[in-house]
C-alpha cells in the first residue's frame, strides 16, 4: 500500500509539472509542443476549451495505446490523462497575468525543460505510460526506434496535423520536435541513477 501511495504522489508531481509547463509554453507564445499545436488548431474549429481538448486527446491516445499494448497502461495513465488538463486549467489565469512570461523565448525554453522533467518524473514511477508517452512507446515498438527518435517522429506527425488545422509553429515547436525526446531521455537517465 505504501508503494502504491508513493507511486501516486510521483505520478501527480510529474503530471502537475507537465500541465504547468504546457501552459507556460502556451503563454510564452514562441511556438508550442506538438500536442498544444494540434489543440490550438482544434480550438479554432470548436467551442471546446484548450484544457478540455487536452483531456479528450489524452483519452484518445490512451485508447490507441490500449489497442496496441494494454500492458503499457496503468492507474497512473488515468491520473495523467485527467490531471494534465486540470493543471493547465488552474495555471492558465495565473501565468497569463505574468507579463514577463508573455512572448518570452526564455520562458518557452524553461517550459520545455520543465515539461521534459515532468514527463521523466511521471515515467519513473513506472505506473503506466501517460497518453502521449504510450503513443511514443507504441511508435518506438512498431517502427523499432529509440525513445528519442520515436518521440521526434510522433511529434512531427502531430505538429503536421496541427498545422493542417490552422495551428501555428515557431522556434519553440522546432525545439519540441527535435529536443524534447532527448531531454526526456536525459532526465530519465538522471532519475534512474538517483533511484539506484
Short mmCIF file of N, CA and C in Angstrom, two decimals:
data_model
loop_
_atom_site.label_atom_id
_atom_site.label_comp_id
_atom_site.label_asym_id
_atom_site.label_seq_id
_atom_site.Cartn_x
_atom_site.Cartn_y
_atom_site.Cartn_z
N UNK A 1 0.83 -1.20 0.00
CA UNK A 1 0.00 0.00 0.00
C UNK A 1 0.87 1.26 0.00
N UNK A 2 1.96 1.21 0.78
CA UNK A 2 2.86 2.36 0.86
C UNK A 2 3.49 2.66 -0.50
N UNK A 3 3.87 1.59 -1.23
CA UNK A 3 4.47 1.75 -2.55
C UNK A 3 3.44 2.34 -3.53
N UNK A 4 2.19 1.91 -3.42
CA UNK A 4 1.12 2.42 -4.28
C UNK A 4 0.94 3.92 -4.07
N UNK A 5 0.86 4.33 -2.80
CA UNK A 5 0.68 5.75 -2.47
C UNK A 5 1.87 6.57 -2.96
N UNK A 6 3.06 6.03 -2.80
CA UNK A 6 4.27 6.71 -3.25
C UNK A 6 4.24 6.93 -4.76
N UNK A 7 3.82 5.89 -5.49
CA UNK A 7 3.74 5.99 -6.94
C UNK A 7 2.70 7.03 -7.37
N UNK A 8 1.58 7.05 -6.65
CA UNK A 8 0.53 8.03 -6.96
C UNK A 8 1.08 9.45 -6.80
N UNK A 9 1.82 9.70 -5.73
CA UNK A 9 2.39 11.03 -5.50
C UNK A 9 3.42 11.40 -6.56
N UNK A 10 4.24 10.45 -6.97
CA UNK A 10 5.23 10.71 -8.03
C UNK A 10 4.52 11.04 -9.34
N UNK A 11 3.48 10.26 -9.66
CA UNK A 11 2.70 10.49 -10.88
C UNK A 11 2.04 11.86 -10.84
N UNK A 12 1.45 12.21 -9.71
CA UNK A 12 0.80 13.52 -9.58
C UNK A 12 1.81 14.66 -9.73
N UNK A 13 2.98 14.51 -9.11
CA UNK A 13 4.01 15.54 -9.21
C UNK A 13 4.42 15.75 -10.67
N UNK A 14 4.74 14.66 -11.36
CA UNK A 14 5.14 14.76 -12.76
C UNK A 14 4.02 15.31 -13.63
N UNK A 15 2.80 14.86 -13.38
CA UNK A 15 1.64 15.29 -14.16
C UNK A 15 1.36 16.78 -14.00
N UNK A 16 1.37 17.25 -12.75
CA UNK A 16 1.11 18.67 -12.50
C UNK A 16 2.21 19.53 -13.10
N UNK A 17 3.46 19.08 -12.99
CA UNK A 17 4.58 19.80 -13.58
C UNK A 17 4.42 19.88 -15.10
N UNK A 18 3.98 18.78 -15.72
CA UNK A 18 3.74 18.78 -17.16
C UNK A 18 2.66 19.78 -17.55
N UNK A 19 1.55 19.80 -16.81
CA UNK A 19 0.45 20.71 -17.13
C UNK A 19 0.85 22.17 -17.01
N UNK A 20 1.54 22.50 -15.91
CA UNK A 20 2.01 23.88 -15.72
C UNK A 20 3.00 24.26 -16.81
N UNK A 21 3.88 23.32 -17.17
CA UNK A 21 4.88 23.58 -18.22
C UNK A 21 4.20 23.84 -19.56
N UNK A 22 3.17 23.08 -19.88
CA UNK A 22 2.45 23.27 -21.14
C UNK A 22 1.82 24.66 -21.18
N UNK A 23 1.21 25.07 -20.06
CA UNK A 23 0.60 26.41 -20.03
C UNK A 23 1.68 27.49 -20.11
N UNK A 24 2.83 27.25 -19.52
CA UNK A 24 3.95 28.20 -19.61
C UNK A 24 4.38 28.35 -21.07
N UNK A 25 4.47 27.24 -21.78
CA UNK A 25 4.85 27.26 -23.20
C UNK A 25 3.81 28.04 -24.02
N UNK A 26 2.54 27.79 -23.75
CA UNK A 26 1.46 28.47 -24.49
C UNK A 26 1.49 29.97 -24.19
N UNK A 27 1.69 30.33 -22.93
CA UNK A 27 1.73 31.75 -22.55
C UNK A 27 2.94 32.45 -23.15
N UNK A 28 4.07 31.75 -23.21
CA UNK A 28 5.29 32.33 -23.78
C UNK A 28 5.13 32.60 -25.28
N UNK A 29 4.28 31.82 -25.95
CA UNK A 29 3.88 32.10 -27.33
C UNK A 29 5.05 32.17 -28.31
N UNK A 30 5.98 31.22 -28.19
CA UNK A 30 7.13 31.19 -29.09
C UNK A 30 7.15 29.92 -29.93
N UNK A 31 5.99 29.33 -30.10
CA UNK A 31 5.89 28.02 -30.73
C UNK A 31 5.61 27.01 -29.63
N UNK A 32 4.87 25.98 -29.96
CA UNK A 32 4.30 25.11 -28.93
C UNK A 32 4.76 23.66 -29.09
N UNK A 33 4.57 22.89 -28.03
CA UNK A 33 4.83 21.46 -28.15
C UNK A 33 3.82 20.88 -29.14
N UNK A 34 4.06 19.67 -29.57
CA UNK A 34 3.27 19.09 -30.66
C UNK A 34 1.77 19.03 -30.35
N UNK A 35 1.43 18.51 -29.17
CA UNK A 35 0.01 18.36 -28.83
C UNK A 35 -0.66 19.72 -28.68
N UNK A 36 0.03 20.69 -28.11
CA UNK A 36 -0.53 22.03 -27.98
C UNK A 36 -0.77 22.65 -29.36
N UNK A 37 0.13 22.39 -30.31
CA UNK A 37 -0.05 22.87 -31.68
C UNK A 37 -1.33 22.28 -32.27
N UNK A 38 -1.52 20.98 -32.05
CA UNK A 38 -2.74 20.32 -32.53
C UNK A 38 -3.97 20.89 -31.85
N UNK A 39 -3.90 21.06 -30.52
CA UNK A 39 -5.06 21.56 -29.78
C UNK A 39 -5.41 22.99 -30.22
N UNK A 40 -4.39 23.84 -30.40
CA UNK A 40 -4.66 25.21 -30.83
C UNK A 40 -5.29 25.24 -32.22
N UNK A 41 -4.97 24.24 -33.05
CA UNK A 41 -5.66 24.11 -34.33
C UNK A 41 -7.10 23.68 -34.14
N UNK A 42 -7.33 22.72 -33.24
CA UNK A 42 -8.69 22.24 -32.97
C UNK A 42 -9.57 23.32 -32.35
N UNK A 43 -8.98 24.13 -31.47
CA UNK A 43 -9.74 25.19 -30.80
C UNK A 43 -10.32 26.18 -31.81
N UNK A 44 -9.64 26.37 -32.92
CA UNK A 44 -10.12 27.30 -33.95
C UNK A 44 -11.42 26.83 -34.60
N UNK A 45 -11.69 25.54 -34.51
CA UNK A 45 -12.85 24.97 -35.21
C UNK A 45 -13.97 24.52 -34.26
N UNK A 46 -13.76 24.68 -32.96
CA UNK A 46 -14.76 24.23 -31.98
C UNK A 46 -14.89 25.26 -30.86
N UNK A 47 -15.85 25.02 -29.98
CA UNK A 47 -16.02 25.87 -28.79
C UNK A 47 -15.44 25.18 -27.55
N UNK A 48 -14.80 24.05 -27.74
CA UNK A 48 -14.21 23.30 -26.62
C UNK A 48 -12.91 23.99 -26.19
N UNK A 49 -12.74 24.27 -24.89
CA UNK A 49 -11.53 24.97 -24.43
C UNK A 49 -10.28 24.10 -24.50
N UNK A 50 -9.13 24.74 -24.45
CA UNK A 50 -7.82 24.09 -24.56
C UNK A 50 -7.67 22.96 -23.56
N UNK A 51 -7.98 23.24 -22.28
CA UNK A 51 -7.77 22.22 -21.23
C UNK A 51 -8.64 20.99 -21.46
N UNK A 52 -9.87 21.19 -21.96
CA UNK A 52 -10.77 20.05 -22.22
C UNK A 52 -10.27 19.24 -23.43
N UNK A 53 -9.77 19.94 -24.46
CA UNK A 53 -9.19 19.22 -25.60
C UNK A 53 -8.00 18.38 -25.16
N UNK A 54 -7.22 18.90 -24.22
CA UNK A 54 -6.08 18.15 -23.69
C UNK A 54 -6.55 16.82 -23.11
N UNK A 55 -7.65 16.88 -22.35
CA UNK A 55 -8.17 15.66 -21.73
C UNK A 55 -8.76 14.70 -22.77
N UNK A 56 -9.47 15.25 -23.76
CA UNK A 56 -10.08 14.41 -24.80
C UNK A 56 -9.02 13.69 -25.63
N UNK A 57 -7.98 14.43 -26.02
CA UNK A 57 -6.90 13.80 -26.79
C UNK A 57 -6.15 12.77 -25.95
N UNK A 58 -6.00 13.07 -24.66
CA UNK A 58 -5.34 12.11 -23.77
C UNK A 58 -6.10 10.78 -23.75
N UNK A 59 -7.42 10.87 -23.65
CA UNK A 59 -8.23 9.65 -23.64
C UNK A 59 -8.13 8.91 -24.98
N UNK A 60 -8.09 9.66 -26.09
CA UNK A 60 -7.93 9.04 -27.40
C UNK A 60 -6.59 8.32 -27.51
N UNK A 61 -5.52 8.99 -27.05
CA UNK A 61 -4.18 8.38 -27.09
C UNK A 61 -4.12 7.13 -26.20
N UNK A 62 -4.81 7.18 -25.06
CA UNK A 62 -4.85 6.00 -24.19
C UNK A 62 -5.55 4.84 -24.88
N UNK A 63 -6.62 5.15 -25.60
CA UNK A 63 -7.36 4.10 -26.31
C UNK A 63 -6.47 3.46 -27.38
N UNK A 64 -5.75 4.28 -28.14
CA UNK A 64 -4.86 3.76 -29.18
C UNK A 64 -3.77 2.89 -28.56
N UNK A 65 -3.19 3.39 -27.45
CA UNK A 65 -2.15 2.61 -26.75
C UNK A 65 -2.71 1.29 -26.24
N UNK A 66 -3.93 1.33 -25.70
CA UNK A 66 -4.59 0.13 -25.20
C UNK A 66 -4.74 -0.90 -26.32
N UNK A 67 -5.11 -0.44 -27.50
CA UNK A 67 -5.29 -1.34 -28.64
C UNK A 67 -3.96 -1.92 -29.10
N UNK A 68 -2.87 -1.15 -28.94
CA UNK A 68 -1.54 -1.64 -29.35
C UNK A 68 -0.97 -2.59 -28.30
N UNK A 69 -0.96 -2.15 -27.04
CA UNK A 69 -0.39 -2.97 -25.96
C UNK A 69 -0.91 -2.45 -24.62
N UNK A 70 -1.96 -3.07 -24.12
CA UNK A 70 -2.60 -2.58 -22.90
C UNK A 70 -1.67 -2.67 -21.68
N UNK A 71 -0.61 -3.47 -21.78
CA UNK A 71 0.32 -3.58 -20.67
C UNK A 71 1.12 -2.30 -20.45
N UNK A 72 1.12 -1.41 -21.44
CA UNK A 72 1.81 -0.13 -21.29
C UNK A 72 1.05 0.80 -20.33
N UNK A 73 -0.22 0.50 -20.11
CA UNK A 73 -1.08 1.39 -19.31
C UNK A 73 -1.19 0.90 -17.87
N UNK A 74 -1.54 1.84 -17.00
CA UNK A 74 -1.74 1.53 -15.59
C UNK A 74 -2.60 2.61 -14.95
N UNK A 75 -2.71 2.55 -13.64
CA UNK A 75 -3.52 3.53 -12.91
C UNK A 75 -3.00 4.95 -13.14
N UNK A 76 -1.68 5.07 -13.25
CA UNK A 76 -1.08 6.39 -13.48
C UNK A 76 -1.48 6.99 -14.82
N UNK A 77 -1.80 6.14 -15.79
CA UNK A 77 -2.22 6.63 -17.11
C UNK A 77 -3.49 7.46 -17.00
N UNK A 78 -4.42 6.99 -16.18
CA UNK A 78 -5.68 7.73 -15.99
C UNK A 78 -5.45 9.03 -15.23
N UNK A 79 -4.59 8.97 -14.21
CA UNK A 79 -4.27 10.19 -13.45
C UNK A 79 -3.70 11.24 -14.39
N UNK A 80 -2.76 10.82 -15.24
CA UNK A 80 -2.12 11.75 -16.17
C UNK A 80 -3.13 12.32 -17.15
N UNK A 81 -4.00 11.47 -17.70
CA UNK A 81 -4.97 11.90 -18.71
C UNK A 81 -5.89 12.99 -18.17
N UNK A 82 -6.26 12.89 -16.90
CA UNK A 82 -7.18 13.86 -16.30
C UNK A 82 -6.47 15.09 -15.77
N UNK A 83 -5.36 14.90 -15.04
CA UNK A 83 -4.78 16.00 -14.28
C UNK A 83 -3.84 16.92 -15.06
N UNK A 84 -3.34 16.48 -16.23
CA UNK A 84 -2.59 17.44 -17.05
C UNK A 84 -3.53 18.56 -17.47
N UNK A 85 -4.72 18.20 -17.95
CA UNK A 85 -5.71 19.20 -18.35
C UNK A 85 -6.13 20.09 -17.20
N UNK A 86 -6.29 19.51 -16.01
CA UNK A 86 -6.67 20.30 -14.84
C UNK A 86 -5.56 21.27 -14.43
N UNK A 87 -4.30 20.80 -14.51
CA UNK A 87 -3.18 21.68 -14.18
C UNK A 87 -3.09 22.84 -15.16
N UNK A 88 -3.38 22.57 -16.43
CA UNK A 88 -3.43 23.63 -17.44
C UNK A 88 -4.53 24.63 -17.08
N UNK A 89 -5.72 24.11 -16.77
CA UNK A 89 -6.87 24.98 -16.47
C UNK A 89 -6.60 25.88 -15.26
N UNK A 90 -6.02 25.31 -14.21
CA UNK A 90 -5.76 26.08 -12.98
C UNK A 90 -4.64 27.09 -13.17
N UNK A 91 -3.58 26.72 -13.92
CA UNK A 91 -2.43 27.61 -14.06
C UNK A 91 -2.62 28.69 -15.11
N UNK A 92 -3.57 28.50 -16.02
CA UNK A 92 -3.77 29.47 -17.11
C UNK A 92 -4.03 30.90 -16.64
N UNK A 93 -5.00 31.12 -15.74
CA UNK A 93 -5.24 32.51 -15.32
C UNK A 93 -4.08 33.12 -14.54
N UNK A 94 -3.29 32.29 -13.87
CA UNK A 94 -2.15 32.79 -13.09
C UNK A 94 -1.01 33.18 -14.03
N UNK A 95 -0.62 32.27 -14.92
CA UNK A 95 0.51 32.52 -15.80
C UNK A 95 0.21 33.61 -16.83
N UNK A 96 -1.04 33.69 -17.28
CA UNK A 96 -1.38 34.68 -18.30
C UNK A 96 -1.31 36.11 -17.76
N UNK A 97 -1.31 36.26 -16.43
CA UNK A 97 -1.21 37.59 -15.81
C UNK A 97 0.24 38.03 -15.63
N UNK A 98 1.20 37.14 -15.81
CA UNK A 98 2.61 37.47 -15.62
C UNK A 98 3.19 37.98 -16.94
N UNK A 99 3.30 39.29 -17.06
CA UNK A 99 3.69 39.90 -18.33
C UNK A 99 5.10 39.51 -18.79
N UNK A 100 6.01 39.21 -17.84
CA UNK A 100 7.38 38.87 -18.23
C UNK A 100 7.47 37.50 -18.89
N UNK A 101 6.42 36.69 -18.76
CA UNK A 101 6.39 35.37 -19.41
C UNK A 101 5.89 35.49 -20.84
N UNK A 102 4.97 36.42 -21.08
CA UNK A 102 4.34 36.54 -22.39
C UNK A 102 5.37 36.89 -23.47
N UNK A 103 5.30 36.14 -24.57
CA UNK A 103 6.20 36.34 -25.72
C UNK A 103 7.68 36.27 -25.34
N UNK A 104 8.01 35.38 -24.41
CA UNK A 104 9.38 35.24 -23.93
C UNK A 104 9.98 33.92 -24.39
N UNK A 105 11.09 34.02 -25.12
CA UNK A 105 11.78 32.82 -25.59
C UNK A 105 12.38 32.04 -24.41
N UNK A 106 12.89 32.77 -23.41
CA UNK A 106 13.47 32.13 -22.23
C UNK A 106 12.40 31.34 -21.48
N UNK A 107 11.22 31.95 -21.31
CA UNK A 107 10.11 31.27 -20.63
C UNK A 107 9.68 30.03 -21.42
N UNK A 108 9.70 30.13 -22.74
CA UNK A 108 9.34 29.00 -23.59
C UNK A 108 10.31 27.84 -23.39
N UNK A 109 11.60 28.11 -23.44
CA UNK A 109 12.60 27.06 -23.24
C UNK A 109 12.51 26.47 -21.84
N UNK A 110 12.26 27.32 -20.85
CA UNK A 110 12.08 26.84 -19.48
C UNK A 110 10.87 25.90 -19.41
N UNK A 111 9.80 26.27 -20.12
CA UNK A 111 8.61 25.42 -20.16
C UNK A 111 8.90 24.05 -20.74
N UNK A 112 9.69 24.02 -21.82
CA UNK A 112 10.04 22.73 -22.43
C UNK A 112 10.91 21.89 -21.50
N UNK A 113 11.84 22.54 -20.81
CA UNK A 113 12.69 21.81 -19.86
C UNK A 113 11.84 21.23 -18.73
N UNK A 114 10.90 22.02 -18.20
CA UNK A 114 10.02 21.54 -17.13
C UNK A 114 9.10 20.43 -17.62
N UNK A 115 8.66 20.55 -18.88
CA UNK A 115 7.81 19.51 -19.45
C UNK A 115 8.57 18.18 -19.56
N UNK A 116 9.82 18.26 -20.01
CA UNK A 116 10.66 17.05 -20.11
C UNK A 116 10.89 16.45 -18.73
N UNK A 117 11.17 17.31 -17.75
CA UNK A 117 11.40 16.83 -16.38
C UNK A 117 10.13 16.20 -15.82
N UNK A 118 9.00 16.86 -16.00
CA UNK A 118 7.72 16.32 -15.51
C UNK A 118 7.40 14.97 -16.13
N UNK A 119 7.66 14.86 -17.44
CA UNK A 119 7.42 13.59 -18.14
C UNK A 119 8.32 12.49 -17.59
N UNK A 120 9.60 12.83 -17.37
CA UNK A 120 10.54 11.85 -16.83
C UNK A 120 10.16 11.43 -15.41
N UNK A 121 9.75 12.39 -14.58
CA UNK A 121 9.31 12.07 -13.21
C UNK A 121 8.12 11.12 -13.27
N UNK A 122 7.16 11.47 -14.12
CA UNK A 122 5.97 10.64 -14.27
C UNK A 122 6.34 9.21 -14.69
N UNK A 123 7.17 9.11 -15.74
CA UNK A 123 7.55 7.79 -16.26
C UNK A 123 8.38 6.99 -15.25
N UNK A 124 9.14 7.69 -14.40
CA UNK A 124 10.00 7.00 -13.43
C UNK A 124 9.20 6.23 -12.38
N UNK A 125 7.93 6.61 -12.20
CA UNK A 125 7.08 5.90 -11.24
C UNK A 125 6.72 4.51 -11.75
N UNK A 126 6.84 4.31 -13.06
CA UNK A 126 6.53 3.01 -13.67
C UNK A 126 5.13 2.56 -13.26
N UNK A 127 4.18 3.46 -13.47
CA UNK A 127 2.80 3.24 -13.02
C UNK A 127 1.84 3.31 -14.21
N UNK A 128 2.37 3.05 -15.39
CA UNK A 128 1.58 3.14 -16.62
C UNK A 128 2.00 4.37 -17.40
N UNK A 129 2.12 4.20 -18.70
CA UNK A 129 2.54 5.31 -19.55
C UNK A 129 1.46 6.37 -19.62
N UNK A 130 1.89 7.62 -19.73
CA UNK A 130 0.96 8.72 -19.98
C UNK A 130 0.43 8.58 -21.40
N UNK A 131 -0.62 9.33 -21.73
CA UNK A 131 -1.22 9.21 -23.06
C UNK A 131 -0.23 9.40 -24.21
N UNK A 132 0.50 10.50 -24.21
CA UNK A 132 1.45 10.75 -25.29
C UNK A 132 2.65 9.80 -25.19
N UNK A 133 3.06 9.50 -23.97
CA UNK A 133 4.18 8.59 -23.78
C UNK A 133 3.82 7.17 -24.24
N UNK A 134 2.57 6.78 -24.01
CA UNK A 134 2.10 5.49 -24.50
C UNK A 134 2.15 5.43 -26.02
N UNK A 135 1.72 6.54 -26.64
CA UNK A 135 1.80 6.63 -28.10
C UNK A 135 3.26 6.57 -28.55
N UNK A 136 4.13 7.27 -27.81
CA UNK A 136 5.55 7.30 -28.14
C UNK A 136 6.14 5.88 -28.06
N UNK A 137 5.83 5.17 -26.99
CA UNK A 137 6.34 3.81 -26.83
C UNK A 137 5.77 2.87 -27.89
N UNK A 138 4.51 3.11 -28.27
CA UNK A 138 3.89 2.31 -29.34
C UNK A 138 4.61 2.54 -30.66
N UNK A 139 4.89 3.82 -30.97
CA UNK A 139 5.60 4.16 -32.20
C UNK A 139 7.00 3.53 -32.20
N UNK A 140 7.66 3.63 -31.05
CA UNK A 140 9.01 3.03 -30.93
C UNK A 140 8.96 1.53 -31.17
N UNK A 141 7.94 0.87 -30.62
CA UNK A 141 7.81 -0.58 -30.79
C UNK A 141 7.46 -0.97 -32.21
N UNK A 142 6.54 -0.23 -32.83
CA UNK A 142 6.11 -0.56 -34.19
C UNK A 142 7.22 -0.30 -35.20
N UNK A 143 7.90 0.86 -35.06
CA UNK A 143 8.92 1.25 -36.03
C UNK A 143 10.33 0.83 -35.63
N UNK A 144 10.46 0.19 -34.46
CA UNK A 144 11.77 -0.25 -33.95
C UNK A 144 12.75 0.93 -33.84
N UNK A 145 12.29 1.98 -33.16
CA UNK A 145 13.09 3.19 -32.99
C UNK A 145 13.49 3.37 -31.54
N UNK A 146 14.54 4.15 -31.30
CA UNK A 146 14.92 4.51 -29.94
C UNK A 146 13.88 5.48 -29.39
N UNK A 147 13.92 5.72 -28.08
CA UNK A 147 12.97 6.62 -27.44
C UNK A 147 13.00 8.00 -28.07
N UNK A 148 14.21 8.57 -28.23
CA UNK A 148 14.29 9.94 -28.75
C UNK A 148 13.86 10.02 -30.21
N UNK A 149 14.20 9.02 -31.03
CA UNK A 149 13.78 9.04 -32.44
C UNK A 149 12.28 8.83 -32.57
N UNK A 150 11.73 7.94 -31.75
CA UNK A 150 10.28 7.71 -31.78
C UNK A 150 9.51 8.95 -31.40
N UNK A 151 10.01 9.68 -30.40
CA UNK A 151 9.34 10.91 -29.98
C UNK A 151 9.40 11.96 -31.08
N UNK A 152 10.53 12.05 -31.77
CA UNK A 152 10.67 13.02 -32.86
C UNK A 152 9.66 12.72 -33.97
N UNK A 153 9.54 11.45 -34.35
CA UNK A 153 8.59 11.05 -35.40
C UNK A 153 7.16 11.38 -34.98
N UNK A 154 6.79 11.01 -33.75
CA UNK A 154 5.44 11.25 -33.26
C UNK A 154 5.14 12.74 -33.20
N UNK A 155 6.07 13.54 -32.66
CA UNK A 155 5.87 14.98 -32.57
C UNK A 155 5.71 15.60 -33.95
N UNK A 156 6.51 15.15 -34.91
CA UNK A 156 6.44 15.69 -36.26
C UNK A 156 5.06 15.45 -36.87
N UNK A 157 4.53 14.24 -36.71
CA UNK A 157 3.21 13.90 -37.27
C UNK A 157 2.11 14.75 -36.61
N UNK A 158 2.17 14.90 -35.28
CA UNK A 158 1.15 15.66 -34.57
C UNK A 158 1.22 17.14 -34.94
N UNK A 159 2.42 17.68 -35.06
CA UNK A 159 2.58 19.09 -35.48
C UNK A 159 2.01 19.29 -36.88
N UNK A 160 2.28 18.35 -37.77
CA UNK A 160 1.75 18.45 -39.14
C UNK A 160 0.22 18.49 -39.13
N UNK A 161 -0.39 17.67 -38.27
CA UNK A 161 -1.85 17.67 -38.14
C UNK A 161 -2.34 19.00 -37.59
N UNK A 162 -1.62 19.55 -36.60
CA UNK A 162 -1.98 20.85 -36.03
C UNK A 162 -1.89 21.95 -37.07
N UNK A 163 -0.85 21.93 -37.88
CA UNK A 163 -0.70 22.94 -38.94
C UNK A 163 -1.83 22.84 -39.95
N UNK A 164 -2.22 21.63 -40.28
CA UNK A 164 -3.31 21.43 -41.24
C UNK A 164 -4.62 22.03 -40.71
N UNK A 165 -4.77 22.07 -39.38
CA UNK A 165 -5.98 22.62 -38.77
C UNK A 165 -5.86 24.13 -38.49
N UNK A 166 -4.72 24.70 -38.82
CA UNK A 166 -4.55 26.14 -38.63
C UNK A 166 -3.73 26.53 -37.43
N UNK A 167 -3.10 25.56 -36.77
CA UNK A 167 -2.21 25.87 -35.66
C UNK A 167 -0.95 26.57 -36.17
N UNK A 168 -0.23 27.22 -35.25
CA UNK A 168 0.98 27.94 -35.63
C UNK A 168 2.22 27.24 -35.10
N UNK A 169 3.33 27.49 -35.76
CA UNK A 169 4.61 26.96 -35.28
C UNK A 169 5.56 28.12 -35.06
N UNK A 170 6.59 27.87 -34.29
CA UNK A 170 7.62 28.87 -34.03
C UNK A 170 8.90 28.15 -33.64
N UNK A 171 9.84 28.89 -33.15
CA UNK A 171 11.11 28.28 -32.76
C UNK A 171 10.91 27.25 -31.65
N UNK A 172 9.94 27.49 -30.79
CA UNK A 172 9.64 26.53 -29.72
C UNK A 172 9.15 25.20 -30.25
N UNK A 173 8.44 25.23 -31.39
CA UNK A 173 7.95 23.99 -31.99
C UNK A 173 9.12 23.13 -32.46
N UNK A 174 10.10 23.76 -33.08
CA UNK A 174 11.29 23.04 -33.52
C UNK A 174 12.03 22.46 -32.32
N UNK A 175 12.08 23.25 -31.25
CA UNK A 175 12.70 22.78 -30.01
C UNK A 175 11.99 21.54 -29.51
N UNK A 176 10.64 21.58 -29.53
CA UNK A 176 9.84 20.46 -29.04
C UNK A 176 10.05 19.21 -29.89
N UNK A 177 10.02 19.38 -31.21
CA UNK A 177 10.11 18.23 -32.11
C UNK A 177 11.48 17.54 -32.01
N UNK A 178 12.54 18.34 -31.98
CA UNK A 178 13.88 17.75 -32.08
C UNK A 178 14.61 17.57 -30.74
N UNK A 179 14.20 18.28 -29.69
CA UNK A 179 14.95 18.21 -28.44
C UNK A 179 14.18 17.66 -27.25
N UNK A 180 12.84 17.64 -27.33
CA UNK A 180 12.06 17.18 -26.18
C UNK A 180 12.33 15.71 -25.88
N UNK A 181 12.35 14.87 -26.91
CA UNK A 181 12.63 13.44 -26.72
C UNK A 181 13.98 13.19 -26.07
N UNK A 182 15.07 13.79 -26.63
CA UNK A 182 16.38 13.62 -25.99
C UNK A 182 16.43 14.14 -24.56
N UNK A 183 15.71 15.26 -24.28
CA UNK A 183 15.70 15.81 -22.92
C UNK A 183 15.01 14.85 -21.96
N UNK A 184 13.89 14.27 -22.39
CA UNK A 184 13.19 13.30 -21.55
C UNK A 184 14.10 12.12 -21.24
N UNK A 185 14.78 11.63 -22.28
CA UNK A 185 15.69 10.50 -22.11
C UNK A 185 16.80 10.85 -21.13
N UNK A 186 17.34 12.06 -21.23
CA UNK A 186 18.42 12.52 -20.35
C UNK A 186 17.94 12.59 -18.90
N UNK A 187 16.74 13.16 -18.69
CA UNK A 187 16.20 13.24 -17.33
C UNK A 187 15.91 11.85 -16.76
N UNK A 188 15.45 10.94 -17.61
CA UNK A 188 15.20 9.56 -17.16
C UNK A 188 16.48 8.89 -16.69
N UNK A 189 17.58 9.13 -17.40
CA UNK A 189 18.87 8.56 -17.01
C UNK A 189 19.29 9.11 -15.64
N UNK A 190 19.13 10.42 -15.45
CA UNK A 190 19.48 11.05 -14.17
C UNK A 190 18.61 10.49 -13.05
N UNK A 191 17.30 10.40 -13.29
CA UNK A 191 16.38 9.89 -12.26
C UNK A 191 16.64 8.43 -11.94
N UNK A 192 17.05 7.63 -12.94
CA UNK A 192 17.32 6.21 -12.69
C UNK A 192 18.55 6.06 -11.81
N UNK A 193 19.53 6.94 -12.00
CA UNK A 193 20.72 6.92 -11.13
C UNK A 193 20.35 7.32 -9.72
N UNK A 194 19.46 8.29 -9.59
CA UNK A 194 19.01 8.74 -8.28
C UNK A 194 18.25 7.63 -7.56
N UNK A 195 17.40 6.90 -8.30
CA UNK A 195 16.63 5.80 -7.70
C UNK A 195 17.54 4.69 -7.19
N UNK A 196 18.63 4.42 -7.94
CA UNK A 196 19.57 3.39 -7.52
C UNK A 196 20.31 3.79 -6.26
#
